[in-house]
Short mmCIF file of the N, C-alpha and C atoms (twelve columns), coordinates in Angstrom:
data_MODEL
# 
_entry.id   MODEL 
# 
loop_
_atom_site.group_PDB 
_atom_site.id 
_atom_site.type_symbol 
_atom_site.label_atom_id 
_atom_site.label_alt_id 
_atom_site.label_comp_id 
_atom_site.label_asym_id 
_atom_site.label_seq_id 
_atom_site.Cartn_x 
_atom_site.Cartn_y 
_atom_site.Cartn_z 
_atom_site.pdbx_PDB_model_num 
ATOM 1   N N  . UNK A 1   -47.636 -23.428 -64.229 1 
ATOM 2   C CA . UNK A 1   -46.979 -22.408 -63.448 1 
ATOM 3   C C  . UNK A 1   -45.838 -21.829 -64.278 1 
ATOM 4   N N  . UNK A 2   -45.932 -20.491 -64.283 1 
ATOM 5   C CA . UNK A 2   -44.437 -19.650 -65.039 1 
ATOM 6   C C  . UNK A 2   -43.296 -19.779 -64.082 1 
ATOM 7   N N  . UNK A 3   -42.722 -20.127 -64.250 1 
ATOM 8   C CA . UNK A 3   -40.917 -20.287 -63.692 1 
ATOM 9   C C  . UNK A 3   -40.408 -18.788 -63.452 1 
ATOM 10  N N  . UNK A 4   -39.818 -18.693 -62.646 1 
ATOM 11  C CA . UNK A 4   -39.512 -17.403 -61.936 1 
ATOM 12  C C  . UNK A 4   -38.253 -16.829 -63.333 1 
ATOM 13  N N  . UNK A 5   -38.607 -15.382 -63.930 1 
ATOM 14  C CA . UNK A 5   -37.285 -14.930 -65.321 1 
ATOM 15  C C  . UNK A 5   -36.329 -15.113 -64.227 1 
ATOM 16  N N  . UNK A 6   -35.097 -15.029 -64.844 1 
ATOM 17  C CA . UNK A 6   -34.069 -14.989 -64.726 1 
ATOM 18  C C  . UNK A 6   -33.648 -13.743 -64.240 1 
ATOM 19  N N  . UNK A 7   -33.350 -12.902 -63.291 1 
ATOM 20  C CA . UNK A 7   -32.885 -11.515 -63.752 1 
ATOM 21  C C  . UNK A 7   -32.205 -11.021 -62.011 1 
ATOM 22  N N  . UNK A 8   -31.333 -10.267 -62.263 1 
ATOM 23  C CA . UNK A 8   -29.958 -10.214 -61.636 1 
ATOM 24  C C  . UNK A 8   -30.028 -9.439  -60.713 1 
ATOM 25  N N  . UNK A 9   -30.103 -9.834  -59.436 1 
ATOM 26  C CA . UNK A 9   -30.924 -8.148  -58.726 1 
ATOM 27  C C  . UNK A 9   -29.481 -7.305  -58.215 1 
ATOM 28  N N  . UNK A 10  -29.940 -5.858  -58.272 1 
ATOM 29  C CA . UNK A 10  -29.784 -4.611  -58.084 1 
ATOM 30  C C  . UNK A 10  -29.230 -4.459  -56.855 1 
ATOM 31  N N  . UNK A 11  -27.800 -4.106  -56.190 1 
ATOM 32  C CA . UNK A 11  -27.734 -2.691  -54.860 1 
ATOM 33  C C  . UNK A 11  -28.617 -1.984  -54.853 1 
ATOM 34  N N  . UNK A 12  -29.049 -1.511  -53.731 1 
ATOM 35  C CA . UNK A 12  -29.492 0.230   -52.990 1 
ATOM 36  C C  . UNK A 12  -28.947 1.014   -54.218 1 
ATOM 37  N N  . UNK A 13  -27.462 1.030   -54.748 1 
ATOM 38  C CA . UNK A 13  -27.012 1.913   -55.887 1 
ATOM 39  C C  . UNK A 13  -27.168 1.845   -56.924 1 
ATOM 40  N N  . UNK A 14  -27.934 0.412   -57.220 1 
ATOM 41  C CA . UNK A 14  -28.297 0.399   -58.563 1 
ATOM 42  C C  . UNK A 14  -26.958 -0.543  -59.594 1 
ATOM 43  N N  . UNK A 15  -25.867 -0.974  -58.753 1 
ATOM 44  C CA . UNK A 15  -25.050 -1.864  -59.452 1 
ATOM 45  C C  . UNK A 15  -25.285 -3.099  -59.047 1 
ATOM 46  N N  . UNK A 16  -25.340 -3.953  -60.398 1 
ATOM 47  C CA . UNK A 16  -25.440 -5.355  -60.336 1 
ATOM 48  C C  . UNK A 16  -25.064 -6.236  -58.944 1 
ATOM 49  N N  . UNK A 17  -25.647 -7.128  -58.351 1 
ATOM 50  C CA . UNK A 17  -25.181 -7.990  -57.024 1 
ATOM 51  C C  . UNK A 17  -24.574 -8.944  -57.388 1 
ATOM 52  N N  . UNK A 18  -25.281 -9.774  -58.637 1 
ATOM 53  C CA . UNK A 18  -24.883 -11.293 -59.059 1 
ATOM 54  C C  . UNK A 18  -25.933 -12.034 -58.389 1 
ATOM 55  N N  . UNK A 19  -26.755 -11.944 -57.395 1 
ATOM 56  C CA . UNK A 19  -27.625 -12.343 -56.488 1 
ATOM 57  C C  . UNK A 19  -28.897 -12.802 -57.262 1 
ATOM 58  N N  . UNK A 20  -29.644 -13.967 -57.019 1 
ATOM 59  C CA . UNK A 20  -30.763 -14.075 -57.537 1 
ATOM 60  C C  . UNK A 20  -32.114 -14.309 -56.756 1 
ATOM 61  N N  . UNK A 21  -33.536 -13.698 -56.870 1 
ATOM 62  C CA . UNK A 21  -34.190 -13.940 -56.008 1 
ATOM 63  C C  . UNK A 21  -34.607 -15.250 -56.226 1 
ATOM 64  N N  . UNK A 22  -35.342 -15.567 -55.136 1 
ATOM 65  C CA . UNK A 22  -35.807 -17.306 -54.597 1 
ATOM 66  C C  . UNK A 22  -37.089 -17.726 -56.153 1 
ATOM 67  N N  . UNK A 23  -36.355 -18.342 -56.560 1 
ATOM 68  C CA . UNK A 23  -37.290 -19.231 -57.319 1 
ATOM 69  C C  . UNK A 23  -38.578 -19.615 -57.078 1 
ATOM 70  N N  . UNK A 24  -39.689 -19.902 -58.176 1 
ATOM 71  C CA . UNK A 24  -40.269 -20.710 -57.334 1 
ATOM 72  C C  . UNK A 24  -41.319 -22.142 -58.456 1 
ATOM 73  N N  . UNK A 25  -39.870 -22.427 -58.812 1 
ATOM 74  C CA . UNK A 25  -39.596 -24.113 -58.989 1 
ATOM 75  C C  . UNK A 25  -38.427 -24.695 -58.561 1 
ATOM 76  N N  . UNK A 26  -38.920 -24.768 -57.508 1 
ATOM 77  C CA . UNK A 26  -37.690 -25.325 -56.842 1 
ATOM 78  C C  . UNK A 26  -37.535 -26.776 -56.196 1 
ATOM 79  N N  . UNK A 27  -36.544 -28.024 -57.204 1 
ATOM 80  C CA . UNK A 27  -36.915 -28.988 -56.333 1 
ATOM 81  C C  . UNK A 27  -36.127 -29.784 -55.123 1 
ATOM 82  N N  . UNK A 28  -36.258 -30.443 -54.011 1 
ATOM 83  C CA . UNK A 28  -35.198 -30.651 -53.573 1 
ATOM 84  C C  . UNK A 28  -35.792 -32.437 -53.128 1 
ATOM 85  N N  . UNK A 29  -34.452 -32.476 -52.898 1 
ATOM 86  C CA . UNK A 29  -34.289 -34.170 -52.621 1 
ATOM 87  C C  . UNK A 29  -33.315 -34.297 -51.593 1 
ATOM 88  N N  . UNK A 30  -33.608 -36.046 -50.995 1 
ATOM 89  C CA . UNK A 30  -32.381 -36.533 -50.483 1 
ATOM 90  C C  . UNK A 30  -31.713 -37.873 -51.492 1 
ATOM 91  N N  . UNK A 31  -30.498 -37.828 -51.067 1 
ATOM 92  C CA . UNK A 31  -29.759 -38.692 -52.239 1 
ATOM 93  C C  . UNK A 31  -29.373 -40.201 -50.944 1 
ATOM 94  N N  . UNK A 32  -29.099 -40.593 -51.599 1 
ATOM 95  C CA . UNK A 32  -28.336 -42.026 -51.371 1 
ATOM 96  C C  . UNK A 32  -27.302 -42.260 -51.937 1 
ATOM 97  N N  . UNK A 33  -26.322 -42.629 -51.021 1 
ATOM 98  C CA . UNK A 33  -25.178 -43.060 -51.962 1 
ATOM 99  C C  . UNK A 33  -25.057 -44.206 -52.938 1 
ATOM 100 N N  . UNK A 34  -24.456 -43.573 -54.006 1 
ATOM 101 C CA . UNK A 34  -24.494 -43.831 -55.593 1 
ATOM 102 C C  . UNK A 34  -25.694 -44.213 -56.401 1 
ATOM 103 N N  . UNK A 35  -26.628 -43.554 -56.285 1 
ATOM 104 C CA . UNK A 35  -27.966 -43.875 -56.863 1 
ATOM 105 C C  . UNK A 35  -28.030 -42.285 -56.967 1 
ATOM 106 N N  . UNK A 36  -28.466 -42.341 -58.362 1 
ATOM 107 C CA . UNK A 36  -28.486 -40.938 -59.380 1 
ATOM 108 C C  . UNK A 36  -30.359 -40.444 -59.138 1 
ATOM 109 N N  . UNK A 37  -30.712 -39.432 -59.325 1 
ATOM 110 C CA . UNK A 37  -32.232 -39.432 -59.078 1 
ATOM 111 C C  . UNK A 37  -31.772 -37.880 -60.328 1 
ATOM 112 N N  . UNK A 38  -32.964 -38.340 -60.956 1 
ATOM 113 C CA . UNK A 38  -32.775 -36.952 -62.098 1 
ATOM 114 C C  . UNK A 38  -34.364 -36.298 -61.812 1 
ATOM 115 N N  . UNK A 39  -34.144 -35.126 -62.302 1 
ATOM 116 C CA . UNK A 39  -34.826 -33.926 -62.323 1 
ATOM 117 C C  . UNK A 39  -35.033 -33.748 -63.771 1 
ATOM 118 N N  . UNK A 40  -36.179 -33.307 -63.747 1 
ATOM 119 C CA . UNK A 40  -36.873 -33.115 -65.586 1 
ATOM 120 C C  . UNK A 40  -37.204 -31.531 -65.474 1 
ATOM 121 N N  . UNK A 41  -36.436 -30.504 -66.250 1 
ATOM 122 C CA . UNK A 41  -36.421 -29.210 -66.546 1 
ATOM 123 C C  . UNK A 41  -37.753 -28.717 -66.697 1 
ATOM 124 N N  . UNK A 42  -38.690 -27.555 -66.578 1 
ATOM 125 C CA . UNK A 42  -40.148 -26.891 -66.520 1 
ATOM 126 C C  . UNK A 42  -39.617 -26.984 -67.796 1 
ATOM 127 N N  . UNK A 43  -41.064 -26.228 -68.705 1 
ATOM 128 C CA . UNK A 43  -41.442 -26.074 -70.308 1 
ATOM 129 C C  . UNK A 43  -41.933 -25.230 -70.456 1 
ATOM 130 N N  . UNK A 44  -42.178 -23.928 -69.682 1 
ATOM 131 C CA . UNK A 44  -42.516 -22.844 -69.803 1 
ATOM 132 C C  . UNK A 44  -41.774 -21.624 -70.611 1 
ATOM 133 N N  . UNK A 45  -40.541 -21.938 -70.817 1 
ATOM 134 C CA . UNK A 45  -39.480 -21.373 -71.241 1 
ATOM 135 C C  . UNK A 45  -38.414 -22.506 -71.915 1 
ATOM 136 N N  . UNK A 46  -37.160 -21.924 -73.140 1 
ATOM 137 C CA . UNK A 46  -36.702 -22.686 -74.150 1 
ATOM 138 C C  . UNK A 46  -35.479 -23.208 -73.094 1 
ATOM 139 N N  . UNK A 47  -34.996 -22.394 -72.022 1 
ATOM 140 C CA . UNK A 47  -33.681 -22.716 -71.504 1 
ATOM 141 C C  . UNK A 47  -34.259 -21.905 -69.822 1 
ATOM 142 N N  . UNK A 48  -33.167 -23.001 -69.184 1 
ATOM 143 C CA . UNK A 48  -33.377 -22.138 -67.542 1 
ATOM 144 C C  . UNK A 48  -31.811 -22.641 -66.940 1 
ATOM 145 N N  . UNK A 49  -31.543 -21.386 -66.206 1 
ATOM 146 C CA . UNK A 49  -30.493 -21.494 -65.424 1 
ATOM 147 C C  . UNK A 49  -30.972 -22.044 -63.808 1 
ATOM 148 N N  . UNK A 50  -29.895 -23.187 -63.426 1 
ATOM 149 C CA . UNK A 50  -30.094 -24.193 -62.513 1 
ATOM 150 C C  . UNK A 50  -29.205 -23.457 -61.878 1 
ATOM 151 N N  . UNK A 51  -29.657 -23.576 -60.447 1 
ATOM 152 C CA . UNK A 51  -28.748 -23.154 -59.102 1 
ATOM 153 C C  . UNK A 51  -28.955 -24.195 -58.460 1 
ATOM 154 N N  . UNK A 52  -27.758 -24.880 -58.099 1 
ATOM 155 C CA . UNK A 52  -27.677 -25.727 -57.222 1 
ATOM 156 C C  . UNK A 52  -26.851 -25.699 -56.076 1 
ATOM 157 N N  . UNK A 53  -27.621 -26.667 -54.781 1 
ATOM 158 C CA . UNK A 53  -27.478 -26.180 -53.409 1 
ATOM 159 C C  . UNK A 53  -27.222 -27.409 -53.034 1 
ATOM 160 N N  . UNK A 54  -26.580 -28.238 -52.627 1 
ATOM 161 C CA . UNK A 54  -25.633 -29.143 -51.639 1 
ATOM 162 C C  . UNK A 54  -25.491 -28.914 -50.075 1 
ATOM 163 N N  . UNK A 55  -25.924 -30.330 -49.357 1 
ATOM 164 C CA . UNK A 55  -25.291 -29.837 -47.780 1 
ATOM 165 C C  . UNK A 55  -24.033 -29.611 -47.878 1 
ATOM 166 N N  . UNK A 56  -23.872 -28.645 -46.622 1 
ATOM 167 C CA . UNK A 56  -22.148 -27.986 -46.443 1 
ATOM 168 C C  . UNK A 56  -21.423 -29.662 -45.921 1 
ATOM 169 N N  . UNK A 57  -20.382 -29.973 -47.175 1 
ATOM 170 C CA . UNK A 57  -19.151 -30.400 -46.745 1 
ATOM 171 C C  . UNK A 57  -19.521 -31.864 -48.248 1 
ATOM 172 N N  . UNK A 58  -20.528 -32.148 -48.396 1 
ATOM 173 C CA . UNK A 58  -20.687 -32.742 -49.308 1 
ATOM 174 C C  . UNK A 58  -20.369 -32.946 -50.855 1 
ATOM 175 N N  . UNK A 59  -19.988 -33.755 -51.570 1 
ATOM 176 C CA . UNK A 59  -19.720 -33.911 -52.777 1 
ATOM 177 C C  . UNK A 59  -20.982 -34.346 -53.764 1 
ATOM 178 N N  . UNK A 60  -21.537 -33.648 -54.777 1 
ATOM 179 C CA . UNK A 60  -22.441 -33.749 -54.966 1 
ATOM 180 C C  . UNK A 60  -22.006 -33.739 -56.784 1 
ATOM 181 N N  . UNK A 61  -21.761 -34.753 -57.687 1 
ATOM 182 C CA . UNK A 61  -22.145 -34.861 -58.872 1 
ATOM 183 C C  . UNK A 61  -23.481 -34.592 -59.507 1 
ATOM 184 N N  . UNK A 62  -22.967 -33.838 -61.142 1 
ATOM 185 C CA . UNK A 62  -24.054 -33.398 -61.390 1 
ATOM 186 C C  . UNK A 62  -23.941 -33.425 -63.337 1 
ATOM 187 N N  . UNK A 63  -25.099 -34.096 -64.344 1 
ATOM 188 C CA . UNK A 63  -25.033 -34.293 -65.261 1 
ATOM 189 C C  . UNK A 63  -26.529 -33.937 -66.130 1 
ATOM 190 N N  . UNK A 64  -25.690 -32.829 -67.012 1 
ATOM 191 C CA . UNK A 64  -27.227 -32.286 -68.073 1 
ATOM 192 C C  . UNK A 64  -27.342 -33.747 -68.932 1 
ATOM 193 N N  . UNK A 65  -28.467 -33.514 -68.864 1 
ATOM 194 C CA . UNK A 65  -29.184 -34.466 -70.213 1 
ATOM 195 C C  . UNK A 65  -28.429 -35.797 -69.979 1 
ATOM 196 N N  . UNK A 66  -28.066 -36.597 -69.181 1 
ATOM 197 C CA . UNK A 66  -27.068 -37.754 -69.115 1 
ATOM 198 C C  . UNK A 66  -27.450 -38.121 -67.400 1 
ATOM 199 N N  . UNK A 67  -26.340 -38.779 -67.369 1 
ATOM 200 C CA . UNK A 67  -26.939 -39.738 -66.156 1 
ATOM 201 C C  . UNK A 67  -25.147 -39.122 -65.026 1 
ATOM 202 N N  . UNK A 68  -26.088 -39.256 -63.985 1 
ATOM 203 C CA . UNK A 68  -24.599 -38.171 -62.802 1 
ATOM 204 C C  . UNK A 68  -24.322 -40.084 -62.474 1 
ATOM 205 N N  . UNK A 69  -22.910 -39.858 -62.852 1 
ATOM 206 C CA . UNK A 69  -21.799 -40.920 -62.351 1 
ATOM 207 C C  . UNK A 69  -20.620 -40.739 -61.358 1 
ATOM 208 N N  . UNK A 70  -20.351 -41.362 -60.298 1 
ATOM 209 C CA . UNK A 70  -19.178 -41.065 -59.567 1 
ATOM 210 C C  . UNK A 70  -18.284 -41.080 -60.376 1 
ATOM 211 N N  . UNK A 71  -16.984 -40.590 -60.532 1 
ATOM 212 C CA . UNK A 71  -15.784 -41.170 -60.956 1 
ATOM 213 C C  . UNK A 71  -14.586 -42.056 -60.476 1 
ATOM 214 N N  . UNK A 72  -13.989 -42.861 -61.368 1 
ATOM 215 C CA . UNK A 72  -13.374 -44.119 -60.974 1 
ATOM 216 C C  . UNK A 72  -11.940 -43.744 -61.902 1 
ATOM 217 N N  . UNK A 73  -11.036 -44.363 -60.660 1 
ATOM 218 C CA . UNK A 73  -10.031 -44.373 -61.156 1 
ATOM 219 C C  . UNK A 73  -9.324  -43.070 -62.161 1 
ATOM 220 N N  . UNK A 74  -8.082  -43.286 -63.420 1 
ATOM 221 C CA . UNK A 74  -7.624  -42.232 -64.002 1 
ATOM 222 C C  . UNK A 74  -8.960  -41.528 -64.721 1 
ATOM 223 N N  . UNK A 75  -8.041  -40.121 -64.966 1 
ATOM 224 C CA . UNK A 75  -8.902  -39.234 -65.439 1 
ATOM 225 C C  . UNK A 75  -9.374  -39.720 -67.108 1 
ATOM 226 N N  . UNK A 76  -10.816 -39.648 -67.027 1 
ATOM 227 C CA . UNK A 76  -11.542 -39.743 -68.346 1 
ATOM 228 C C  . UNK A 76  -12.593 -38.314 -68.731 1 
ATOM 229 N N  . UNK A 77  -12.783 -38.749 -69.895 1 
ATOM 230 C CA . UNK A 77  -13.600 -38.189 -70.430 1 
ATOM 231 C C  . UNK A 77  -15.100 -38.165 -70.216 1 
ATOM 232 N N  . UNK A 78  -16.190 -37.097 -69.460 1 
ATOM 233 C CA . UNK A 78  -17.330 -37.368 -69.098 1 
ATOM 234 C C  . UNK A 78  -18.484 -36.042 -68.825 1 
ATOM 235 N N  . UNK A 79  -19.112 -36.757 -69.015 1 
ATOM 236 C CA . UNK A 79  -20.499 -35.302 -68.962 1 
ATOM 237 C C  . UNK A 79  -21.138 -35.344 -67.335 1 
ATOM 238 N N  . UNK A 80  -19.976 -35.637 -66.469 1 
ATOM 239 C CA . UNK A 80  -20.891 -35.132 -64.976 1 
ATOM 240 C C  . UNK A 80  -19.648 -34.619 -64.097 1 
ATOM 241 N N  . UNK A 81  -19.755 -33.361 -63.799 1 
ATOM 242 C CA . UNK A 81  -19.213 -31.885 -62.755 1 
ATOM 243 C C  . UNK A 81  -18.925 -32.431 -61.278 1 
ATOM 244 N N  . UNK A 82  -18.627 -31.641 -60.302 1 
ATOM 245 C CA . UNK A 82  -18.457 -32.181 -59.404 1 
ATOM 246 C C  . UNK A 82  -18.837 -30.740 -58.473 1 
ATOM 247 N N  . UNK A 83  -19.765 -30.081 -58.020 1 
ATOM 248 C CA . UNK A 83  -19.919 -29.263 -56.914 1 
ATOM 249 C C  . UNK A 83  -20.063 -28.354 -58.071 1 
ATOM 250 N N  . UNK A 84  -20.670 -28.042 -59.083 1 
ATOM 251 C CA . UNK A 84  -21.438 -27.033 -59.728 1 
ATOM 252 C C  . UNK A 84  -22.353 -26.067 -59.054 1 
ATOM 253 N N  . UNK A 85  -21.847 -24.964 -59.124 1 
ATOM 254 C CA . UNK A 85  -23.200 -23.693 -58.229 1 
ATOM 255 C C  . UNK A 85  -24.201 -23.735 -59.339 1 
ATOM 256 N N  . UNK A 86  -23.722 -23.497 -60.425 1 
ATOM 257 C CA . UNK A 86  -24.897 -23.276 -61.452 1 
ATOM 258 C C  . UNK A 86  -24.872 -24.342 -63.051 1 
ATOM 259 N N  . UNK A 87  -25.816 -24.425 -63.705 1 
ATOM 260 C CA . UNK A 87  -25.321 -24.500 -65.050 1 
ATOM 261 C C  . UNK A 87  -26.874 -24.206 -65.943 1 
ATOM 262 N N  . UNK A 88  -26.526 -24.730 -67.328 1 
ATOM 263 C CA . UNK A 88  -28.020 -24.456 -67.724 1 
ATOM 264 C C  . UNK A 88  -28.977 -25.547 -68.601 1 
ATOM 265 N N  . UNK A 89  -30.093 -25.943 -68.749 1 
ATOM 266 C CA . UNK A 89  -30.652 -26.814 -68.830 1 
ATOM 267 C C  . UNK A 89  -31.868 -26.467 -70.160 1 
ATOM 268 N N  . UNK A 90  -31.686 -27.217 -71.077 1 
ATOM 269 C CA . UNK A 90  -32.856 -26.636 -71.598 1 
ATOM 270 C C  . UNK A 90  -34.513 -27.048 -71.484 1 
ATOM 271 N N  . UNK A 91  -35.155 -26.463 -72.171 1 
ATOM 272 C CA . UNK A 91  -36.788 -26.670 -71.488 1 
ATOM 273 C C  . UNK A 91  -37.167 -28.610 -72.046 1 
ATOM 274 N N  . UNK A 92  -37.789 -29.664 -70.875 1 
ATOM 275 C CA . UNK A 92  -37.660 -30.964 -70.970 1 
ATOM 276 C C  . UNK A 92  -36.484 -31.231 -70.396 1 
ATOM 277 N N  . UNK A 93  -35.404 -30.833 -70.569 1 
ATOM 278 C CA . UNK A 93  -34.018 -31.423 -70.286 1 
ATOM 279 C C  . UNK A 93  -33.993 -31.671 -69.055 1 
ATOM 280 N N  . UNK A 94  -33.203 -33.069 -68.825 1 
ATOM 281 C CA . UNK A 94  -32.903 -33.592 -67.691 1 
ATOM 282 C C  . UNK A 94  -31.753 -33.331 -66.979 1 
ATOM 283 N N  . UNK A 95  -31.586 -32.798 -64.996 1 
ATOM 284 C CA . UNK A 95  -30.457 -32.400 -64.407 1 
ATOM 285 C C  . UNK A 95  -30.565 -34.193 -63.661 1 
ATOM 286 N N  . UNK A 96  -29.474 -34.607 -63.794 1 
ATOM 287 C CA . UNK A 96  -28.940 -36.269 -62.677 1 
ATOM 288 C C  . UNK A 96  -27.762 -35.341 -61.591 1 
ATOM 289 N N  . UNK A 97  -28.280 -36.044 -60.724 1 
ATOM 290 C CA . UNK A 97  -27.672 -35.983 -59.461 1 
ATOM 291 C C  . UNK A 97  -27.108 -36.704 -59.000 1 
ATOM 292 N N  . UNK A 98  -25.860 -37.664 -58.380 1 
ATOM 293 C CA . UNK A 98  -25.545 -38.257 -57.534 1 
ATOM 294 C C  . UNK A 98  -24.527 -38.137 -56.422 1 
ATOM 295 N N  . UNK A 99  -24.561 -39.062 -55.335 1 
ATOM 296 C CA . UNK A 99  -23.277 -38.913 -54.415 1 
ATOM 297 C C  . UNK A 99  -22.549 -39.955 -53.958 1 
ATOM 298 N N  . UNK A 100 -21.564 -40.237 -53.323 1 
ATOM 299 C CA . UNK A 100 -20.875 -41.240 -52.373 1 
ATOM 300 C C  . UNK A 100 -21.637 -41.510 -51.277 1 
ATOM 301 N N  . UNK A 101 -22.268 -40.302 -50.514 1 
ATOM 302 C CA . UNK A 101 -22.537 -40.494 -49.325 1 
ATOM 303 C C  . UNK A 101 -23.898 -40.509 -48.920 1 
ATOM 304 N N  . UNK A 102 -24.204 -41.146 -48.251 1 
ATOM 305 C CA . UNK A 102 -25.907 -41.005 -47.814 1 
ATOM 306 C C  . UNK A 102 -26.428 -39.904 -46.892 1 
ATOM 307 N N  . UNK A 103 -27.459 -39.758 -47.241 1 
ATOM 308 C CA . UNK A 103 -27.910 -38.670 -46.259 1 
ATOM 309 C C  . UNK A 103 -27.799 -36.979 -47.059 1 
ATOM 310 N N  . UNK A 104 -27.476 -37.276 -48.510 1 
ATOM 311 C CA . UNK A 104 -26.942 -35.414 -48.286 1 
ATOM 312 C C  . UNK A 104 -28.126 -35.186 -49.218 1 
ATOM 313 N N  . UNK A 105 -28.452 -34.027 -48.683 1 
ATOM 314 C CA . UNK A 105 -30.209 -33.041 -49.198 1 
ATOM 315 C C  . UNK A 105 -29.111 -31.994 -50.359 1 
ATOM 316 N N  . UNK A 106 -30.029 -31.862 -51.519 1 
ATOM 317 C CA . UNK A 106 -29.827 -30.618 -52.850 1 
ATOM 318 C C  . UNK A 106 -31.023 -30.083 -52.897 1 
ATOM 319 N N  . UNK A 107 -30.839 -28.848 -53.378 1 
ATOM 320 C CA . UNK A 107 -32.103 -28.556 -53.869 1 
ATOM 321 C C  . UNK A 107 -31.330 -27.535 -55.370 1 
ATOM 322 N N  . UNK A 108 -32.262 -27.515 -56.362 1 
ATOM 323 C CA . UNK A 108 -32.161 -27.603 -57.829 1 
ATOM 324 C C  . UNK A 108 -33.369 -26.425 -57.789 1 
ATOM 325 N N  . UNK A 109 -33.098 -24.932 -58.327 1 
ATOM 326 C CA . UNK A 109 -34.273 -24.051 -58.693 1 
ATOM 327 C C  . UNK A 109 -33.548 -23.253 -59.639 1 
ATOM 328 N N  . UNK A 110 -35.000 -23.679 -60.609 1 
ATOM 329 C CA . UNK A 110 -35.112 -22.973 -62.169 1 
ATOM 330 C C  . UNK A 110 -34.969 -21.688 -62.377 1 
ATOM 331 N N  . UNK A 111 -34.459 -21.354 -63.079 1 
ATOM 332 C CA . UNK A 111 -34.964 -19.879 -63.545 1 
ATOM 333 C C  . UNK A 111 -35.062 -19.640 -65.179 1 
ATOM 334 N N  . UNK A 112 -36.064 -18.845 -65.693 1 
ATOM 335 C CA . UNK A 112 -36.417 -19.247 -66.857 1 
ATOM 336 C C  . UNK A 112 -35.667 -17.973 -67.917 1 
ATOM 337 N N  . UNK A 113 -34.637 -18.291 -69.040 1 
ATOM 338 C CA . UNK A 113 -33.863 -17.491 -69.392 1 
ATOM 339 C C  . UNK A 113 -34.405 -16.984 -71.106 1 
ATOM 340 N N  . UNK A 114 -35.020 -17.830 -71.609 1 
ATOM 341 C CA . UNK A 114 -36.085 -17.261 -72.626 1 
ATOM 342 C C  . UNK A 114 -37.150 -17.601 -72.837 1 
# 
């Protein structure tokens, strides 16, 4: 399956929205608290921009190519975000997910940027 391009839709006037239409690799899950569940990037394309969707009120960690860790204690140094709308992933590359809390649904859809 081709991964939905990437591309930025249009106003009625013809100026940029920022808006993207609905994907359609799109995966979604439920999480458990502190148990990471990763996502493996399509290969149809070299790189894809990830939109990610969180239930409303939830904290939802999030780590390219690495493993999504809560954070502990003082501030360190680390490769996982905290409530990311977007980022980008390359083709194979792995998105990790995790949370504190149980019960909260994401959903993760590709879009394919070359």
């Amino acid at each position: 399956m081709t991964c939905t391009k990437l591309n930025i839709i249009k106003d009625m006037n013809g100026i940029p929205s920022y808006a993207l239409p609905q994907s359609n690799v799109i995966y979604t899950g439920l999480l458990t608290a502190n148990t990471a569940q990763n996502i493996v990037a399509p290969t149809d394309a070299t790189t894809y921009l990830v939109r990610i969707g969180v239930s409303n009120g939830a904290d939802i960690f999030v780590s390219v190519n690495g493993t999504a860790t809560v954070p502990t204690g003082a501030p360190s140094l680390s490769t996982t975000e905290v409530n990311i709308a977007q980022t980008y992933v390359a083709s194979g590359g792995t998105v990790s997910v995790i949370t504190t809390e149980d019960s909260v649904s994401y959903s993760l859809g590709f879009y394919a940027c070359t």
